[in-house]
Amino acid sequence: MIIFPCDGCGICCKHIEHIPQLKEFDTGNGRCKHLLDNNLCEIYSDRPDICRVDRMYELYFSSVMSKEDYINANLEGCKKLKMK
Ligand code: SF4
């Protein structure tokens, strides 16, 4: 099974300003209120679907693209955030 190779940098949780599903989590500068100082999520086991790469694939993308393409698209998004 292909899984997203998350390195735990926390950058995606520091740029949630354009994600409608996480609007209530935004502290005002794009950082999620649930992101801890060690880059872990304080509600990890209960985090919303939008924060779950595999769950989002199952729900919305499995019918339109392969898992490999989906993971690569997510990796591209991750790289772009890191270059900001
Ligand atoms: S809920 Fe957790 S995984 Fe989702 S953006 Fe916030 S810190 Fe990140």
CSV table of C-alpha atoms and ligand atoms in Angstrom, one decimal:
chain,number,residue,atom,x,y,z
A,1,MET,CA,0.0,0.0,0.0
A,2,ILE,CA,1.3,3.5,-0.9
A,3,ILE,CA,1.3,5.9,2.0
A,4,PHE,CA,2.1,9.6,2.2
A,5,PRO,CA,5.7,10.0,3.4
A,6,CYS,CA,5.0,12.7,6.0
A,7,ASP,CA,8.1,13.9,7.7
A,8,GLY,CA,6.2,15.6,10.5
A,9,CYS,CA,7.4,19.1,9.8
A,10,GLY,CA,4.0,20.6,10.6
A,11,ILE,CA,4.1,23.1,7.7
A,12,CYS,CA,0.6,22.1,6.4
A,13,CYS,CA,-0.9,22.7,9.9
A,14,LYS,CA,0.7,26.2,9.8
A,15,HIS,CA,-1.0,27.1,6.5
A,16,ILE,CA,-4.7,26.3,6.9
A,17,GLU,CA,-5.9,29.8,6.1
A,18,HIS,CA,-7.3,28.7,2.7
A,19,ILE,CA,-9.0,25.5,4.0
A,20,PRO,CA,-12.8,26.2,4.6
A,21,GLN,CA,-13.2,23.0,6.7
A,22,LEU,CA,-10.5,24.3,9.2
A,23,LYS,CA,-11.7,27.9,9.4
A,24,GLU,CA,-12.6,27.6,13.1
A,25,PHE,CA,-9.1,26.1,13.9
A,26,ASP,CA,-7.2,29.1,12.4
A,27,THR,CA,-5.5,31.2,15.1
A,28,GLY,CA,-5.5,34.1,12.7
A,29,ASN,CA,-2.2,33.6,11.0
A,30,GLY,CA,-2.9,30.3,9.3
A,31,ARG,CA,-1.6,28.2,12.2
A,32,CYS,CA,-4.0,25.6,13.6
A,33,LYS,CA,-4.9,26.0,17.2
A,34,HIS,CA,-4.4,22.2,17.7
A,35,LEU,CA,-0.8,22.2,16.5
A,36,LEU,CA,1.5,21.7,19.5
A,37,ASP,CA,5.0,23.2,19.7
A,38,ASN,CA,6.5,19.8,18.9
A,39,ASN,CA,4.6,19.8,15.6
A,40,LEU,CA,2.2,17.1,16.8
A,41,CYS,CA,-1.6,17.4,16.6
A,42,GLU,CA,-3.2,17.5,20.0
A,43,ILE,CA,-6.4,16.0,18.5
A,44,TYR,CA,-4.7,13.5,16.2
A,45,SER,CA,-7.0,10.6,16.7
A,46,ASP,CA,-10.0,12.8,16.3
A,47,ARG,CA,-8.7,15.2,13.6
A,48,PRO,CA,-11.2,16.0,10.8
A,49,ASP,CA,-11.2,14.1,7.5
A,50,ILE,CA,-9.5,17.0,5.7
A,51,CYS,CA,-6.4,16.4,7.8
A,52,ARG,CA,-6.3,12.7,6.8
A,53,VAL,CA,-4.6,12.0,3.5
A,54,ASP,CA,-5.8,8.4,3.2
A,55,ARG,CA,-9.3,9.2,4.3
A,56,MET,CA,-9.6,12.1,1.7
A,57,TYR,CA,-8.4,9.7,-1.0
A,58,GLU,CA,-11.1,7.2,-0.1
A,59,LEU,CA,-13.8,9.8,0.1
A,60,TYR,CA,-13.1,12.1,-2.8
A,61,PHE,CA,-10.3,11.0,-5.1
A,62,SER,CA,-10.2,7.2,-5.5
A,63,SER,CA,-12.7,7.4,-8.3
A,64,VAL,CA,-10.8,10.0,-10.3
A,65,MET,CA,-7.1,9.1,-9.8
A,66,SER,CA,-4.7,6.5,-8.7
A,67,LYS,CA,-3.4,6.5,-5.2
A,68,GLU,CA,0.1,7.0,-6.6
A,69,ASP,CA,-1.0,10.1,-8.5
A,70,TYR,CA,-2.8,11.4,-5.4
A,71,ILE,CA,0.2,10.9,-3.2
A,72,ASN,CA,2.4,12.7,-5.7
A,73,ALA,CA,0.0,15.6,-5.9
A,74,ASN,CA,0.0,15.9,-2.2
A,75,LEU,CA,3.8,15.8,-2.2
A,76,GLU,CA,3.9,18.6,-4.7
A,77,GLY,CA,1.6,20.7,-2.5
A,78,CYS,CA,3.9,19.9,0.5
A,79,LYS,CA,7.0,21.0,-1.5
A,80,LYS,CA,5.4,24.3,-2.5
A,81,LEU,CA,4.5,25.1,1.1
A,82,LYS,CA,8.1,24.4,2.2
A,83,MET,CA,9.4,26.7,-0.5
A,84,LYS,CA,7.2,29.6,0.7
B,1,SF4,S1,-6.3,19.4,13.4
B,1,SF4,FE1,-4.3,18.6,13.7
B,1,SF4,S2,-3.7,17.7,11.7
B,1,SF4,FE2,-5.4,19.1,11.4
B,1,SF4,S3,-4.5,21.1,10.8
B,1,SF4,FE3,-4.8,21.0,13.1
B,1,SF4,S4,-2.9,20.3,14.0
B,1,SF4,FE4,-2.9,19.8,11.8
